[in-house]
Short mmCIF file of C-alpha atoms in Angstrom, two decimals:
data_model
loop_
_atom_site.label_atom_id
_atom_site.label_comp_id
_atom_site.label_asym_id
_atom_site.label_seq_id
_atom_site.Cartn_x
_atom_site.Cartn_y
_atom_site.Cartn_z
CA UNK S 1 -75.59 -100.47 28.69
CA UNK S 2 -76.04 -103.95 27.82
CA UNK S 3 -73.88 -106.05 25.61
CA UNK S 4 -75.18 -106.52 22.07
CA UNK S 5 -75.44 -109.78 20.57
CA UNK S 6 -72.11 -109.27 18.74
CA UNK S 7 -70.64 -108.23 22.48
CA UNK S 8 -72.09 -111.38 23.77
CA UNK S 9 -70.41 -113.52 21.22
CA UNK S 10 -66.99 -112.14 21.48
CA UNK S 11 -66.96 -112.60 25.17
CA UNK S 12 -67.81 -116.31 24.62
CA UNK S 13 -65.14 -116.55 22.60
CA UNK S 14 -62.70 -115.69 24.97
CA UNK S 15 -63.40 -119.16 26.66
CA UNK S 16 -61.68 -121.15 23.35
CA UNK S 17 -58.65 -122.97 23.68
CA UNK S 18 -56.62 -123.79 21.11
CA UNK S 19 -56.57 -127.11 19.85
CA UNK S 20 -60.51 -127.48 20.52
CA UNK S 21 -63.06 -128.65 18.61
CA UNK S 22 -66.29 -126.51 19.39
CA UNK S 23 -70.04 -126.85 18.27
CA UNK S 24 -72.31 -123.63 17.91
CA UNK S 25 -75.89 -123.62 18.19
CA UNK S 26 -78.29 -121.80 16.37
CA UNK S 27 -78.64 -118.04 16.78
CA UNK S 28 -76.29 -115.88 18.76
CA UNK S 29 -73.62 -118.67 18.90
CA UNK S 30 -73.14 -118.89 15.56
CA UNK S 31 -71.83 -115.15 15.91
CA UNK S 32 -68.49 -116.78 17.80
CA UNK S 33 -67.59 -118.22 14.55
CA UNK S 34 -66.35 -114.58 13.70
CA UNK S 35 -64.41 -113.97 17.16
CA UNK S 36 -62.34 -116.42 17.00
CA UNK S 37 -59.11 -114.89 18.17
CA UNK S 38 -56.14 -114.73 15.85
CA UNK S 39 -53.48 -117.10 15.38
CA UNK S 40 -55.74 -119.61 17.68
CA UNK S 41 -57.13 -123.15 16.17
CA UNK S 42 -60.13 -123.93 16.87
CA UNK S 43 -61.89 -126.45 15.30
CA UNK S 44 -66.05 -125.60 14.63
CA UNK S 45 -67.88 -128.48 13.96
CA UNK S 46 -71.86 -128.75 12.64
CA UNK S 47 -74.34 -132.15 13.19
CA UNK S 48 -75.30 -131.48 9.43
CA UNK S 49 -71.81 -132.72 9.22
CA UNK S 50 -69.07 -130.65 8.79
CA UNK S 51 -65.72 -129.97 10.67
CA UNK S 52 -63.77 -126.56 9.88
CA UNK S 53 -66.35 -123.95 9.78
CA UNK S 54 -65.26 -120.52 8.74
CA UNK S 55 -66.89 -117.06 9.35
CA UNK S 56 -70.29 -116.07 7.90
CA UNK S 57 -69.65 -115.05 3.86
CA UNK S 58 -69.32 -111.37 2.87
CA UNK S 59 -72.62 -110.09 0.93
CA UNK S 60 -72.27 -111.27 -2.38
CA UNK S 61 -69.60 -114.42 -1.69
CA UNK S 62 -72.46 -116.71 -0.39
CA UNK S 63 -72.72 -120.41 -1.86
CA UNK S 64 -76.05 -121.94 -1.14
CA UNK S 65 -74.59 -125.38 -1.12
CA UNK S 66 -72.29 -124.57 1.57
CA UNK S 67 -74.49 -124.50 5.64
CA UNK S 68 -74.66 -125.11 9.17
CA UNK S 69 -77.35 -126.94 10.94
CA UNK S 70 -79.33 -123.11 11.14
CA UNK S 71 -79.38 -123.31 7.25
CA UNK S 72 -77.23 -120.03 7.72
CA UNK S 73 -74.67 -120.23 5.10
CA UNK S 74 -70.76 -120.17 5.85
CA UNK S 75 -67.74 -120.66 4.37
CA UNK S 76 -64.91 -123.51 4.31
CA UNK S 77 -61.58 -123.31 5.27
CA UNK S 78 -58.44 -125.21 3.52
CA UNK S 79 -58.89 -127.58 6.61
CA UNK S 80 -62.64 -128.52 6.38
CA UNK S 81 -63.42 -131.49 6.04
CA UNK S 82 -67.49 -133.07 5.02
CA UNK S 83 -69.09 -136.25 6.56
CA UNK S 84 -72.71 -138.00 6.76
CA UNK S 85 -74.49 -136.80 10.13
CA UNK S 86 -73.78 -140.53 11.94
CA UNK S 87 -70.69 -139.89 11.52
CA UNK S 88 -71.38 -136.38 12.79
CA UNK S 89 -73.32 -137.66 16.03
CA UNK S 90 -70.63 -140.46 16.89
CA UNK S 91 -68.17 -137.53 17.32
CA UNK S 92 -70.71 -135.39 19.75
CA UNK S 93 -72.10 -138.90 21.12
CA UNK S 94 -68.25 -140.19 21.78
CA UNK S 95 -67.25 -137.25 23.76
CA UNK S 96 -64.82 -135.81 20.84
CA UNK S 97 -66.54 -132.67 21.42
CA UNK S 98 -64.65 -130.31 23.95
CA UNK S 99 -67.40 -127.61 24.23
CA UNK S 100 -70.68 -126.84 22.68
CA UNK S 101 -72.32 -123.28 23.01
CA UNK S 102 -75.97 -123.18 22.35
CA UNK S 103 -78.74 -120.67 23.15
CA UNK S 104 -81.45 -121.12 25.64
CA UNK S 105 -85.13 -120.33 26.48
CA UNK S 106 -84.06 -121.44 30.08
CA UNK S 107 -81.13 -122.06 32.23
CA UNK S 108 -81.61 -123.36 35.89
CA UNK S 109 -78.85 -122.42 38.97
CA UNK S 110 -78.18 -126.17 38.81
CA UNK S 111 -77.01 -126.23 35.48
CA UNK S 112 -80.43 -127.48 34.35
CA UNK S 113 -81.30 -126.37 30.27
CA UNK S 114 -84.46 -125.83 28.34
CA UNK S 115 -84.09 -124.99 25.01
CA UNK S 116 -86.06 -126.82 22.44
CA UNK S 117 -89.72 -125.83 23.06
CA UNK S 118 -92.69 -124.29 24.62
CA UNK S 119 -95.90 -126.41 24.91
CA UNK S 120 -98.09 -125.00 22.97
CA UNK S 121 -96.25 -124.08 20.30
CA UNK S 122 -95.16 -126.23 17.34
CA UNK S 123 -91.34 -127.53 17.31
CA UNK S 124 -89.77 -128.95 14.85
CA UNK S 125 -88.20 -131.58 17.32
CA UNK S 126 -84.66 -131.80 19.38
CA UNK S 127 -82.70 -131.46 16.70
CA UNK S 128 -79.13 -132.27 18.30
CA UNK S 129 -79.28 -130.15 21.86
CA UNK S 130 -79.75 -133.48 23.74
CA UNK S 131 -76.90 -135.64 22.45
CA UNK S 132 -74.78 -132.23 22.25
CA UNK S 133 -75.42 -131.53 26.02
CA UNK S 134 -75.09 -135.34 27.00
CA UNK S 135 -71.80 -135.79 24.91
CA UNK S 136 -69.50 -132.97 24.81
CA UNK S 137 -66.73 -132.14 27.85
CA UNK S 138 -68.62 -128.83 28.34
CA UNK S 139 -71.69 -126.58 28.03
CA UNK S 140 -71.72 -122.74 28.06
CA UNK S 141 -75.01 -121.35 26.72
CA UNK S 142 -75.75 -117.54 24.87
CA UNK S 143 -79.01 -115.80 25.16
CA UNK S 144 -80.35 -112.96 26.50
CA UNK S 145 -81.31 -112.48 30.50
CA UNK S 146 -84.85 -112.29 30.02
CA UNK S 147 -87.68 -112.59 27.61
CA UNK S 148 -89.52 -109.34 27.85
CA UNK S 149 -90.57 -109.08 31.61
CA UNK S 150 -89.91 -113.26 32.02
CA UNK S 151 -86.79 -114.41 33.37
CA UNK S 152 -84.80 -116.61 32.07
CA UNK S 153 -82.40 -117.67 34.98
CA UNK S 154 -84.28 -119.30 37.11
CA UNK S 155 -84.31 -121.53 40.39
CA UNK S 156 -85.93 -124.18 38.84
CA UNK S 157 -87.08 -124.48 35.08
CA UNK S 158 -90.55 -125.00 34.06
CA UNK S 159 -89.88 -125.67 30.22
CA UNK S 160 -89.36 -128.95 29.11
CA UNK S 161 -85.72 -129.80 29.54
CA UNK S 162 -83.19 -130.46 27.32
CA UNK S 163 -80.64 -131.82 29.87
CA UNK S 164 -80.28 -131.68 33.91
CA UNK S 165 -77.31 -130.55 35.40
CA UNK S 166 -75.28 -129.68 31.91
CA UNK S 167 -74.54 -125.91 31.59
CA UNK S 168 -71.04 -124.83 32.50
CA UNK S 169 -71.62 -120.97 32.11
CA UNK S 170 -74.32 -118.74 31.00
CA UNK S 171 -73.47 -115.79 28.91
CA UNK S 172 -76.10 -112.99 28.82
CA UNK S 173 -76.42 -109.14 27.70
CA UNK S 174 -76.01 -108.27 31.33
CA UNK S 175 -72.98 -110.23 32.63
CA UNK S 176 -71.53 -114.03 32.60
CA UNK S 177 -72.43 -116.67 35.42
CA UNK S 178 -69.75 -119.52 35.87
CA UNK S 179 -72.45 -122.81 36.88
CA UNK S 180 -71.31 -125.47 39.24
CA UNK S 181 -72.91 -128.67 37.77
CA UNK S 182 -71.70 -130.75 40.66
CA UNK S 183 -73.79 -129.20 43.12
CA UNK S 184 -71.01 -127.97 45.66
CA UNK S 185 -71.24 -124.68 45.04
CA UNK S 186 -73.78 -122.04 44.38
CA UNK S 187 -73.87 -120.68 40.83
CA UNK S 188 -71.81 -117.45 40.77
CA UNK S 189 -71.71 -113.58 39.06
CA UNK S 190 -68.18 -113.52 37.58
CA UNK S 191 -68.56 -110.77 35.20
CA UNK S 192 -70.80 -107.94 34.95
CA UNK S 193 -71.24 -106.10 31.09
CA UNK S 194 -69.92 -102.00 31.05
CA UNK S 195 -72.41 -99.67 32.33
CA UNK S 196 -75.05 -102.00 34.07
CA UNK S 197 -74.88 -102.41 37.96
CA UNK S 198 -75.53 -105.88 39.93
CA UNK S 199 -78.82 -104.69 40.87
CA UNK S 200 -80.11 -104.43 37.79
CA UNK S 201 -78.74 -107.81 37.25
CA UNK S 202 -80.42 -109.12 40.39
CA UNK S 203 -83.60 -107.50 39.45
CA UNK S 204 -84.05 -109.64 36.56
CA UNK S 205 -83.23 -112.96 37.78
CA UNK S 206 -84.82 -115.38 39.10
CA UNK S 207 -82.27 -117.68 40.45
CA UNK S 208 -79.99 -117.54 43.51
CA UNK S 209 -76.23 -116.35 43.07
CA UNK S 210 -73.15 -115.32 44.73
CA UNK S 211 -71.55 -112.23 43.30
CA UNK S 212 -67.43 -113.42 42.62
CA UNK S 213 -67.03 -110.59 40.22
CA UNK S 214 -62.96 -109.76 39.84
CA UNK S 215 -61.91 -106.36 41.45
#
């Protein structure tokens, strides 16, 4: 069966390296906050500005003062520290960033994103997904494989993009796709979830692939 969105966020986490200072978007990202693997340090940083995010309060513990760029609220560590949002964008804008993982309505085999709107529909604006994919070392991106019968990986996207040629890896409830941004190689199926099969998988996508899963 699929991973859930919990699944989904753990496996991301398993790309952290200590010593790097990480930026989650809004909604399944935010999850890796609670995976971060023990005895690792790994800085989370927010454009509302603040560096040192801890996991997501326990019922009851919440302080509304206290949020990430979602408005979700979260707690503080001994470490974090607070800052005005230039300050904020000048560390995503100067490349201080080492990875950013953000959601998507659309991820192309290039490493094209879309993930800000849908014409038609209203939008608040960019919020920070264009300086985040422009300034940070690298780009892996959360979100489900499709949207009800649509797919989501695609040859080519048709939304509105956020960046071209910016997404490292793409993490879905089916598997995890490692994206050459370069253009020298094809984007590749390195890991496929428990229980579903790589047609399924092919089935629902819409963009070409090699399959490089590990024996």
């Amino acid at each position: 069966m699929p991973w859930t969105r919990d699944e989904m966020a753990a496996r991301a986490a398993r790309e952290l390296q200590d010593g790097f200072y990480v930026n989650l978007g809004i909604g399944i990202p935010t999850l890796v906050a609670n995976h971060v693997p023990a005895g690792m340090t790994v800085q989370l940083q927010s454009e509302n500005g603040m560096l040192g995010l801890g996991p997501f309060p326990y019922e009851g513990e919440e302080d509304p003062d206290l949020i990430n760029a979602g408005k979700q609220t979260i707690t503080a560590l001994p470490t974090t520290s607070f800052f005005d949002s230039a300050q904020s964008f000048g560390m995503i804008r100067g490349g201080h960033i080492d990875l950013s993982i953000l959601g998507a309505l659309q991820v192309a085999q290039n490493g094209d994103l879309a993930n800000w709107m849908i014409p038609g529909k209203m939008v608040k604006g960019m919020g920070g997904a264009m300086d985040l994919v422009a300034g940070v070392k690298m780009v892996i991106v959360l979100m489900e494989h499709v949207a009800g019968t649509s797919h989501k990986l695609l040859k080519e996207c048709n939304l509105p993009l956020t960046g071209r040629r910016v997404v490292d890896m793409v993490i879905t409830d089916l598997g995890v796709f490692a994206i050459d941004k370069k253009g020298s190689e094809p984007m590749r199926l390195v890991e496929i979830a428990r229980g579903v099969t790589e047609e399924e998988i092919r089935a629902k996508t819409g963009a070409d692939y090699k399959v490089a899963v590990a024996a």
